[in-house]
XYZ file of C-alpha atoms in Angstrom:
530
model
C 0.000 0.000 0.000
C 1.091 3.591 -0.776
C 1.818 5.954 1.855
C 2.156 9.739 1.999
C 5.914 9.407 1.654
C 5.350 7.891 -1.652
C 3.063 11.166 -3.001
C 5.814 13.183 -1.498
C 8.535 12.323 -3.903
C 6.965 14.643 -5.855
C 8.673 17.123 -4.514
C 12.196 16.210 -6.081
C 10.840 17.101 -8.879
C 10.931 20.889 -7.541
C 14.288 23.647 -8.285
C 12.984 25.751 -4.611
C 14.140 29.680 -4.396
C 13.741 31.791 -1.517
C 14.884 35.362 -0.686
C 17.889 35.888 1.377
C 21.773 36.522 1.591
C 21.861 33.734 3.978
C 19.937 30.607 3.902
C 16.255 31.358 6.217
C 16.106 28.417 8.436
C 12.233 27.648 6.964
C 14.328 26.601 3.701
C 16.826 24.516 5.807
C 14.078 22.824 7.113
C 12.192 22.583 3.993
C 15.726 21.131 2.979
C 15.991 18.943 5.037
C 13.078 17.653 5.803
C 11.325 17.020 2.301
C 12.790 16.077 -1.142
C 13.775 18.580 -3.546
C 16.221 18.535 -6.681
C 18.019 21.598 -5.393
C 17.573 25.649 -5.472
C 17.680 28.204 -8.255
C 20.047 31.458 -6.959
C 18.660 34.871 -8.124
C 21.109 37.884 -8.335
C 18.707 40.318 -6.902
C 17.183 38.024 -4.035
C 20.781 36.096 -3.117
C 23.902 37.186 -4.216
C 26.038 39.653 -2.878
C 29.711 39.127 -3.543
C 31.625 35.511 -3.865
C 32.594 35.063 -0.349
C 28.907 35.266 0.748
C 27.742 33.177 -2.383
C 29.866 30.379 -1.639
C 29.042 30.576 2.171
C 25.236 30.536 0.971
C 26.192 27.512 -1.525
C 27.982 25.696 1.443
C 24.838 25.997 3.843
C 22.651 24.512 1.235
C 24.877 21.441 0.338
C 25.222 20.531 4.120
C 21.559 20.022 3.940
C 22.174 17.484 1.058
C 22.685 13.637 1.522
C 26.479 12.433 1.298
C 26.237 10.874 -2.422
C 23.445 12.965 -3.862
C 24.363 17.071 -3.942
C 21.521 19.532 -4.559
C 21.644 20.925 -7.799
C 22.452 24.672 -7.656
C 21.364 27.192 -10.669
C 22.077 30.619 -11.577
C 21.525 32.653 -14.721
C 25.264 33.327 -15.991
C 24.575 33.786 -19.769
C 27.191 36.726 -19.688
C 26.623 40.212 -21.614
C 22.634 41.255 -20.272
C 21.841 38.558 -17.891
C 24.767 38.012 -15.397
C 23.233 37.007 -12.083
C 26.826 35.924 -10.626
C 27.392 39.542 -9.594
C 29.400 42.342 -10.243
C 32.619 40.527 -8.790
C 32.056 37.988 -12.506
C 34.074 38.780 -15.112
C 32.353 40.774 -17.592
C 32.300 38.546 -20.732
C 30.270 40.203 -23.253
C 28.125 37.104 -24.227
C 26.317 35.138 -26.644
C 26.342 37.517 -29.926
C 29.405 38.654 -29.072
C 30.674 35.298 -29.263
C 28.940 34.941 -32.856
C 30.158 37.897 -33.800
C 33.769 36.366 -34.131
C 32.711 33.237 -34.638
C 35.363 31.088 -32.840
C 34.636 27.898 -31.393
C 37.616 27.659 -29.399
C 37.337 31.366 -27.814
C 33.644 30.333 -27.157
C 34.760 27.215 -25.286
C 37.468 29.229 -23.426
C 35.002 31.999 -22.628
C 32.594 28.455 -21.082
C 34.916 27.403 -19.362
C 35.801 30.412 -17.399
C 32.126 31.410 -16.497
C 32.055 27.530 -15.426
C 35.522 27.988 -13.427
C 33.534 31.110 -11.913
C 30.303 29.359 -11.152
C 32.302 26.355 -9.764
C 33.793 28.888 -7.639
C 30.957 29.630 -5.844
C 29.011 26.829 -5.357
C 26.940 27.176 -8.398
C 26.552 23.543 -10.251
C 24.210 24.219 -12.806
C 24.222 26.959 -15.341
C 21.301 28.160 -16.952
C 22.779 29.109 -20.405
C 23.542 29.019 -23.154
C 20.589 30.346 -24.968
C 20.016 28.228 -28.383
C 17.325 30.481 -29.464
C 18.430 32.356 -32.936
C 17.631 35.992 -33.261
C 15.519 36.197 -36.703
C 12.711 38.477 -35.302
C 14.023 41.813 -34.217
C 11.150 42.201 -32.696
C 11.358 40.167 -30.460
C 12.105 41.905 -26.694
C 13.072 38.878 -24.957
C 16.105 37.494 -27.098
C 18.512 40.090 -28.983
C 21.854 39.836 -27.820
C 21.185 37.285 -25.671
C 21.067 34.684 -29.167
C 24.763 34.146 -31.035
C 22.699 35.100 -34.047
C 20.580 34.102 -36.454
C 22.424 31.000 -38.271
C 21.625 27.889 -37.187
C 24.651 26.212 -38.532
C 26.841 28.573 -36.782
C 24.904 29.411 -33.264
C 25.174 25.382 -33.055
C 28.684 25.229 -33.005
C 29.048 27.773 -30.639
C 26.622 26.143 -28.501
C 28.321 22.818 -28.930
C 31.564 24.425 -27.695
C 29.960 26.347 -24.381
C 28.287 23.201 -23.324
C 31.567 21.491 -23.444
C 33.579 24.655 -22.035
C 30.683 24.512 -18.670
C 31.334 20.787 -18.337
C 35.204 20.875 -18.138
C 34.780 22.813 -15.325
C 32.248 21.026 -13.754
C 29.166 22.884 -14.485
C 26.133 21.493 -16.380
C 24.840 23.483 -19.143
C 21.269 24.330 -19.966
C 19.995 24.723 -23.363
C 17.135 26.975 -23.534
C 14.205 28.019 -24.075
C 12.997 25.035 -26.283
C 11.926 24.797 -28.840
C 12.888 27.744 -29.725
C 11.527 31.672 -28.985
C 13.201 33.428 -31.723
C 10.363 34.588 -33.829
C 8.033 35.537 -30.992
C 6.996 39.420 -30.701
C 6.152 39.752 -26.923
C 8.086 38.241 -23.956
C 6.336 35.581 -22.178
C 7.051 37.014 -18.289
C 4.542 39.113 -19.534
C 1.952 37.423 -20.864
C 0.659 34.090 -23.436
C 2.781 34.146 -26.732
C 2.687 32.042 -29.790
C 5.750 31.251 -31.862
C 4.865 31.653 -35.650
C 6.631 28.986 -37.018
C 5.454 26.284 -39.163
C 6.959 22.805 -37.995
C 8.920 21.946 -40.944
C 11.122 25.051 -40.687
C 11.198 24.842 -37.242
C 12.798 21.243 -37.520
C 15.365 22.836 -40.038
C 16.417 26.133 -38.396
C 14.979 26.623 -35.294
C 15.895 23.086 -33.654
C 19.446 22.811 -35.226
C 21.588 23.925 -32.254
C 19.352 22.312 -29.971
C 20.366 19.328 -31.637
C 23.949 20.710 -31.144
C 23.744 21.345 -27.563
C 22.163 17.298 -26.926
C 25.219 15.816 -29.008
C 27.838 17.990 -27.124
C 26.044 16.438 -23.855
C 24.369 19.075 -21.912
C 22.789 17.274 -19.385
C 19.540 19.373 -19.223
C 17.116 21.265 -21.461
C 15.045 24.551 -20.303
C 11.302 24.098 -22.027
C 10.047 27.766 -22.918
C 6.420 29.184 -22.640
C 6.103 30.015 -25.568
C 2.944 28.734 -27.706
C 3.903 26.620 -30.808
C 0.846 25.785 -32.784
C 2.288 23.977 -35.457
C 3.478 21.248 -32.863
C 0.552 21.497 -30.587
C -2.802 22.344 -32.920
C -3.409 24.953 -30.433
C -1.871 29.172 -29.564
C -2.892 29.273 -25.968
C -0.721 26.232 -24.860
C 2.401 26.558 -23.613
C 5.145 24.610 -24.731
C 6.240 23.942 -21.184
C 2.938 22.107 -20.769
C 2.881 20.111 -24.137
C 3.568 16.608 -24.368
C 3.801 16.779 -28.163
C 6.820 19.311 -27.085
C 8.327 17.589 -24.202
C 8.190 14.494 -24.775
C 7.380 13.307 -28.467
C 9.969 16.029 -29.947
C 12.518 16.339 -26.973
C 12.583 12.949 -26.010
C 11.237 10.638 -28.563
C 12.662 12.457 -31.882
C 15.506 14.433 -30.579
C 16.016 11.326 -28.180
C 17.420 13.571 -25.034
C 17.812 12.017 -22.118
C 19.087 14.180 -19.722
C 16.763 16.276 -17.372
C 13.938 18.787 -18.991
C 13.029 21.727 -16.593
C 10.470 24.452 -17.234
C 11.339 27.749 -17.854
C 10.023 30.356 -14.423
C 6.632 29.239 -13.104
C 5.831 33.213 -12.179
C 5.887 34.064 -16.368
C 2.782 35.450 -16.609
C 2.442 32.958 -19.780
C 1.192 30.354 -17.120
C -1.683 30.492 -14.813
C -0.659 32.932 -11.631
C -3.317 32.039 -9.375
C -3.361 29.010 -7.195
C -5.535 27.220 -8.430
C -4.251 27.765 -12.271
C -0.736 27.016 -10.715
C -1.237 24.018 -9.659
C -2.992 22.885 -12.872
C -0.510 23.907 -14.800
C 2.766 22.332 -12.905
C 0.773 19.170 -12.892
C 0.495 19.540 -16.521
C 4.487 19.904 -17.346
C 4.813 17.303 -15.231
C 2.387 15.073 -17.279
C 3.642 16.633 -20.392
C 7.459 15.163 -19.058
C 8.919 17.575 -17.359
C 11.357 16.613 -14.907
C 11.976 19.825 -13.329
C 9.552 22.622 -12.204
C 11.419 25.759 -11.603
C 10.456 28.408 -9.107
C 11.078 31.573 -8.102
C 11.763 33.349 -4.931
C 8.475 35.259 -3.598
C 6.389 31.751 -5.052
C 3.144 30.376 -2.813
C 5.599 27.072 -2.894
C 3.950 25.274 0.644
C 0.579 25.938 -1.786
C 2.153 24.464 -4.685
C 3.446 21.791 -3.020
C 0.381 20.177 -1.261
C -1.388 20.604 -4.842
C 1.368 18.591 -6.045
C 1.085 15.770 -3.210
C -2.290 15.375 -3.796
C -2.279 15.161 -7.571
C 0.255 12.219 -6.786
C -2.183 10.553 -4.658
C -5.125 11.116 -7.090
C -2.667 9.626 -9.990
C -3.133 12.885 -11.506
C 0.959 12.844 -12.178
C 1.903 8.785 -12.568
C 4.235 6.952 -10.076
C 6.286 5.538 -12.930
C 6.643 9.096 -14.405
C 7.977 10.578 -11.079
C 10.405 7.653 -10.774
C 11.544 7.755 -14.366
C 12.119 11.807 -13.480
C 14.152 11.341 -10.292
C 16.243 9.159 -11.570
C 17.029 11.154 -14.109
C 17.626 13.933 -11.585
C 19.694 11.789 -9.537
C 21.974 11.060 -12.285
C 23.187 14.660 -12.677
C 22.807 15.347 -9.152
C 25.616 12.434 -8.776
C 27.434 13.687 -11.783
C 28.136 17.391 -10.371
C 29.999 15.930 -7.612
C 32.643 14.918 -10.132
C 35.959 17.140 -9.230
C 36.450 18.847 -12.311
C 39.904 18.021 -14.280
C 41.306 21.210 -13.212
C 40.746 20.888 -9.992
C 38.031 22.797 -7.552
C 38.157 26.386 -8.314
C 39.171 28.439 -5.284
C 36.781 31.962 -5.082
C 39.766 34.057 -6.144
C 39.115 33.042 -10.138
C 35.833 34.668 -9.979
C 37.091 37.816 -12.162
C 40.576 36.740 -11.884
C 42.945 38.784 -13.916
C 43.480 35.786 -16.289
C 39.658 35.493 -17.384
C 39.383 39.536 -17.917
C 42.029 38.910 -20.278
C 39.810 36.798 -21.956
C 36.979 39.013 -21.660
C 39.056 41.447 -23.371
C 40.304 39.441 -26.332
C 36.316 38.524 -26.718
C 35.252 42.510 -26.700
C 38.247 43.466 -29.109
C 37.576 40.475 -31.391
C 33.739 41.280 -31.600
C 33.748 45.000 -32.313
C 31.812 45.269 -35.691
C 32.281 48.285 -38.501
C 28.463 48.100 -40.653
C 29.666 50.959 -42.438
C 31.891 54.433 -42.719
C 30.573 56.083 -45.805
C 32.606 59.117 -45.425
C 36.002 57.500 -44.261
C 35.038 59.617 -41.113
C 37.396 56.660 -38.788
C 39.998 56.492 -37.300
C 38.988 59.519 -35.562
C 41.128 62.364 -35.929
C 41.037 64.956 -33.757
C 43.096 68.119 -32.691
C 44.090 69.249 -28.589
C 41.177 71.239 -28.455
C 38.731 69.228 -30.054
C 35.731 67.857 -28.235
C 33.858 64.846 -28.554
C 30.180 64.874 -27.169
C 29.272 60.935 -26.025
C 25.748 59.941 -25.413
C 24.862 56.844 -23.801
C 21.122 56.098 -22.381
C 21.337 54.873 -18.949
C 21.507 50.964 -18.968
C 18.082 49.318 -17.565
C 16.541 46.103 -17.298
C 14.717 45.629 -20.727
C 13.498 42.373 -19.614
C 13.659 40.364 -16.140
C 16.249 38.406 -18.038
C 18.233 41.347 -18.121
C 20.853 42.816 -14.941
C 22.221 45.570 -17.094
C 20.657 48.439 -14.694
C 23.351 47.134 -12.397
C 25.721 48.923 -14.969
C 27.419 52.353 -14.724
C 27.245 54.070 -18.377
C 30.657 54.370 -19.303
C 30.794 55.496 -23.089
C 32.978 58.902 -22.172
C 35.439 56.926 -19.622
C 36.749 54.686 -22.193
C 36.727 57.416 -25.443
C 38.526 60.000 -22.667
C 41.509 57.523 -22.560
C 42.284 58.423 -26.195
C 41.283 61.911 -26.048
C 40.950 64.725 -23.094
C 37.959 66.596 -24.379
C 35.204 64.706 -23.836
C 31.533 65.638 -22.844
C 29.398 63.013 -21.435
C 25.374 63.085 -22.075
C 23.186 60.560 -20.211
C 19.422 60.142 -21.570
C 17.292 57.486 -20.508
C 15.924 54.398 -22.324
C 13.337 56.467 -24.400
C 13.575 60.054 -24.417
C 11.177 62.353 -24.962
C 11.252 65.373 -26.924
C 12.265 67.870 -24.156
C 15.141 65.633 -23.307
C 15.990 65.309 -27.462
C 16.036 68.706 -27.218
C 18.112 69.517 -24.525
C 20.557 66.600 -25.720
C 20.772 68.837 -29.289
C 21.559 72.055 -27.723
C 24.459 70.308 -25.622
C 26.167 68.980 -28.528
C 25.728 72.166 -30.716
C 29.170 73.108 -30.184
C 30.681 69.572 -30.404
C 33.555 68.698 -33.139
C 32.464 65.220 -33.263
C 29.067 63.124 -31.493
C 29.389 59.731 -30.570
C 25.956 58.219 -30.121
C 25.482 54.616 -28.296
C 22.203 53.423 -28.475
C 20.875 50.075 -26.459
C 17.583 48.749 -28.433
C 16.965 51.583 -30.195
C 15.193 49.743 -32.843
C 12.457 49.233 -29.780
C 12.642 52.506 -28.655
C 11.285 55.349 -30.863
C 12.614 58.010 -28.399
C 16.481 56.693 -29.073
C 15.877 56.498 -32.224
C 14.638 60.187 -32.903
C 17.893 61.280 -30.388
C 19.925 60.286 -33.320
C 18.281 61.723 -36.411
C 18.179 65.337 -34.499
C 22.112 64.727 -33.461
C 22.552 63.682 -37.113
C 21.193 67.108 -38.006
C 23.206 69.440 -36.811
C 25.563 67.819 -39.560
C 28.707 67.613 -36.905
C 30.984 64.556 -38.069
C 29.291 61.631 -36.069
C 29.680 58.031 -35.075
C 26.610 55.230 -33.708
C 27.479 52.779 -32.440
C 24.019 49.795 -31.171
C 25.414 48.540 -28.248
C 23.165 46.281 -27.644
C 20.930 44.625 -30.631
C 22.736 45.312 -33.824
C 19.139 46.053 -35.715
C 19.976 49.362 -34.164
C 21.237 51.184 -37.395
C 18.428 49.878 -39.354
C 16.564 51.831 -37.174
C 18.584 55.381 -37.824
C 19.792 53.499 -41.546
C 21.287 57.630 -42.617
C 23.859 57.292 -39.868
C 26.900 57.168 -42.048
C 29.433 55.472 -39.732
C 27.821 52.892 -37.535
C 29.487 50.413 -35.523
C 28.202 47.391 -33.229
C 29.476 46.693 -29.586
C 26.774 43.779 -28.602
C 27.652 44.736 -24.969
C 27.721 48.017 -22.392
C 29.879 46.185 -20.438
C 33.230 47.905 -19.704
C 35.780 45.809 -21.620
C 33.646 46.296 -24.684
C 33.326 49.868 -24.419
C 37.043 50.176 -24.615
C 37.361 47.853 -27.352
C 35.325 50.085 -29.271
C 37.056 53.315 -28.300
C 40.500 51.636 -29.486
C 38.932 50.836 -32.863
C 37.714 54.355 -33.028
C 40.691 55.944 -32.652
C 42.800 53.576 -35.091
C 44.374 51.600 -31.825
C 42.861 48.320 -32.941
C 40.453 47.086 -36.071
C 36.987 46.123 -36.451
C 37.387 42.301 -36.600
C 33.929 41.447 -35.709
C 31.391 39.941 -38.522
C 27.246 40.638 -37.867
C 25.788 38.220 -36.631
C 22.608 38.785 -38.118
C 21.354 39.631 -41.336
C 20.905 43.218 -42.002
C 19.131 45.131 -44.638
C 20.529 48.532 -46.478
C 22.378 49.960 -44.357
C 24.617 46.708 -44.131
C 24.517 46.329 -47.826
C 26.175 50.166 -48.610
């Protein structure tokens, strides 16, 4: 006969989260008293710097049993979405890395954010992204894709999975089957994919493909509807069997562990009752993992879960087959990596911002200089006017409002004179305004824009800068669809990153220092073509 403790196991099928620097003793007792696969860390709700990470990682695996660590997960995609911290090196991420193109400097750069996670505790990486980035208008991917070839973002995927797992880390290819072509972002709200499933077999799945023969040991199923797969646009693929199982396991023939993306995405049900439903239907749909979020009704959650196991609502051989697939990686993190455990001091060691360097200088792209206006050339009492919106959180997969704008800094190394002009994500016409009348008496304008292509304000910034006819420079340094956006700018340039070591990349191109090695990513339209 069945017992409660049977229905309970359940509950290893649950990544937990919970706010707090230090871990609250209701979650060591929830620990430690129930199953659970492990914890999902959160930059804003955990992480402070590495010495308190690791302590925090430490308290959690004490709660573990001997043979069987908890799984510990953290965003770390590098560029927009670095929940490690500020003390991470800045790498400047995933179309960055497509931008040169290199497998090798992709594993290297995998390796190091593994090293890094290693470092503090963190087992499981939620990256890299396999999406491709053929919709510009799509808010939840840009820069966050390596671009928009399949062939080439699955090599590069291929290589980061196997640069996490020499250091011990297992990747996470997401968000399956693919979000690329969706308009909306699903933390938001329900969102269908518009992708027919024969092309989505051929493009869309390609470096999925790539990530399962490289071996990442788990796969991150997105909300996103896909009604060529499912019949139906209000279903997410998280809850799908078609999705999860059919194509992931049965065609695809992965075997590792398939989590859900967020349960608070406002793509699923958000009240309790709709909660439940729906994490008992990824689990019936073969999910392994349900992932939650610090702030989550979880003690709800979980006795909805308990009973649906005693009901038979989600199958005893189903949990089993899950758990053991659970267990397997759970056994497999506690591998010692070849190199040897990581000590804290590698998290942005000196060795891997060298790296992040070589990846920002290599990346730096030139779309176009019509009038030969670069390498900048500019007299003692010159002076260059550098605007730069103020970096924010464009989606909650985004930490980039943790960053300090930092355009001027790195083109004042090259040259003295040099006015800095802040605006905000999308200015308004009194700010455009005042922005003009700083840079009237300016010799030359560098503009940076960060999604301008999104944001009509940015984008009329630079065709009243562009007026005033002063010799000027854009430079998207974020989405590269930027230009396309402002397609009269004559010299244009593409960054993929507002991180620091990119910033001076670019200012050492500008000024003739260093070239423009980097390739776009994605396909462009005229302005790319002139």
């Amino acid at each position: 006969m069945e017992d409660a403790g049977d229905h309970a196991a359940v509950l290893g099928q649950l990544m937990l989260a919970f706010e707090g620097r230090t871990l609250p003793e209701p979650m060591s007792r929830r620990l430690r008293d129930r199953p659970a696969a492990g914890v999902t860390l959160f930059r804003h709700a955990n992480v402070t710097d590495p010495g308190q990470l690791r302590e925090l990682t430490d308290a959690i695996q004490r709660l573990a049993p001997a043979d069987l660590p908890f799984l510990i997960a953290i965003d770390q995609e590098g560029g927009q979405l670095a929940g490690l911290g500020a003390a991470s090196t800045p790498f400047a991420g995933s179309m960055a890395l497509g931008a040169v193109g290199d497998e090798d400097l992709t594993r290297r750069v995998g390796s190091a954010i593994g090293r890094e996670l290693r470092a503090a505790g963190v087992n499981v990486n939620y990256a890299p992204v396999c999406d491709l980035a053929t919709n510009p208008a799509n808010p939840a991917l840009g820069v966050r894709a390596f671009g928009d070839d399949p062939d080439g973002a699955a090599r590069l995927v291929a290589a980061f999975v196997q640069g996490l797992a020499e250091s011990g880390v297992a990747a996470t290819l997401k968000h399956f089957p693919g979000i690329g072509e969706i308009s909306a972002d699903t933390h938001h709200g329900s969102v269908a994919a518009d992708v027919d499933a024969e092309q989505l077999r051929a493009r869309e799945l390609v470096p999925f493909r790539a990530g399962i023969a490289a071996g990442a040991p788990m796969v991150m199923c997105g909300h996103a509807a896909v009604p060529s797969l499912t019949g139906r646009s209000d279903l997410p693929a998280t809850l799908a069997a078609p999705i999860v199982t059919a194509l992931l396991r049965d065609e695809l023939g992965f075997t590792g562990v398939a989590i859900s993306d967020a349960l608070n995405m406002r793509a699923l049900a958000q009240d309790s009752a709709g909660r439940a439903i729906d994490a008992i239907a990824g689990l019936r749909a073969g999910l392994d993992l349900l992932l939650l979020t610090a702030g989550d009704q979880a003690a709800e959650l979980e006795e909805a879960l308990v009973l649906a196991a005693s009901r038979g609502l989600v199958p005893a051989d189903g949990v089993a087959a899950s758990l053991h697939r659970v267990a397997t990686l759970r056994r497999s993190i506690a591998v010692v990596p070849a190199g040897g455990e990581p000590e804290t001091s590698e998290i942005g060691s000196a060795a891997h911002r060298v790296l992040a360097d070589e990846l920002a200088r290599r990346s730096v792209t030139l779309v176009r200089d019509d009038g030969n206006l670069l390498p900048l050339r500019l007299g003692p009492g010159d002076e260059v006017f550098a605007v730069m919106p103020q970096p924010a959180d464009l989606t909650p997969a985004d930490t980039s409002s943790t960053i300090e704008p930092g355009l001027a800094d790195a083109i004042r190394r090259h040259h003295p004179r040099v006015t800095p002009h802040i605006v905000t994500q999308n200015p308004a016409a009194a700010e455009i305004a005042g922005a003009r009348a700083a840079a009237d008496s300016a010799d030359v304008i560098v503009i940076g824009t960060i999604s301008a292509s999104l944001q009509p304000g940015q984008v009329a910034l630079v065709e009243s800068l562009l007026a005033l006819g002063r010799p000027t420079v854009t430079v998207a340094l974020r989405t590269p669809w930027d230009g396309e956006a402002y397609p009269t700018a004559g010299t244009h340039a593409c960054t993929y990153s507002v991180l620091e070591p990119s910033l001076l990349a670019l200012a050492d191109a500008l000024f003739g220092l260093a070239p423009f090695p980097g390739r776009l990513p994605v396909r462009l339209g005229a302005m790319a073509a002139s």
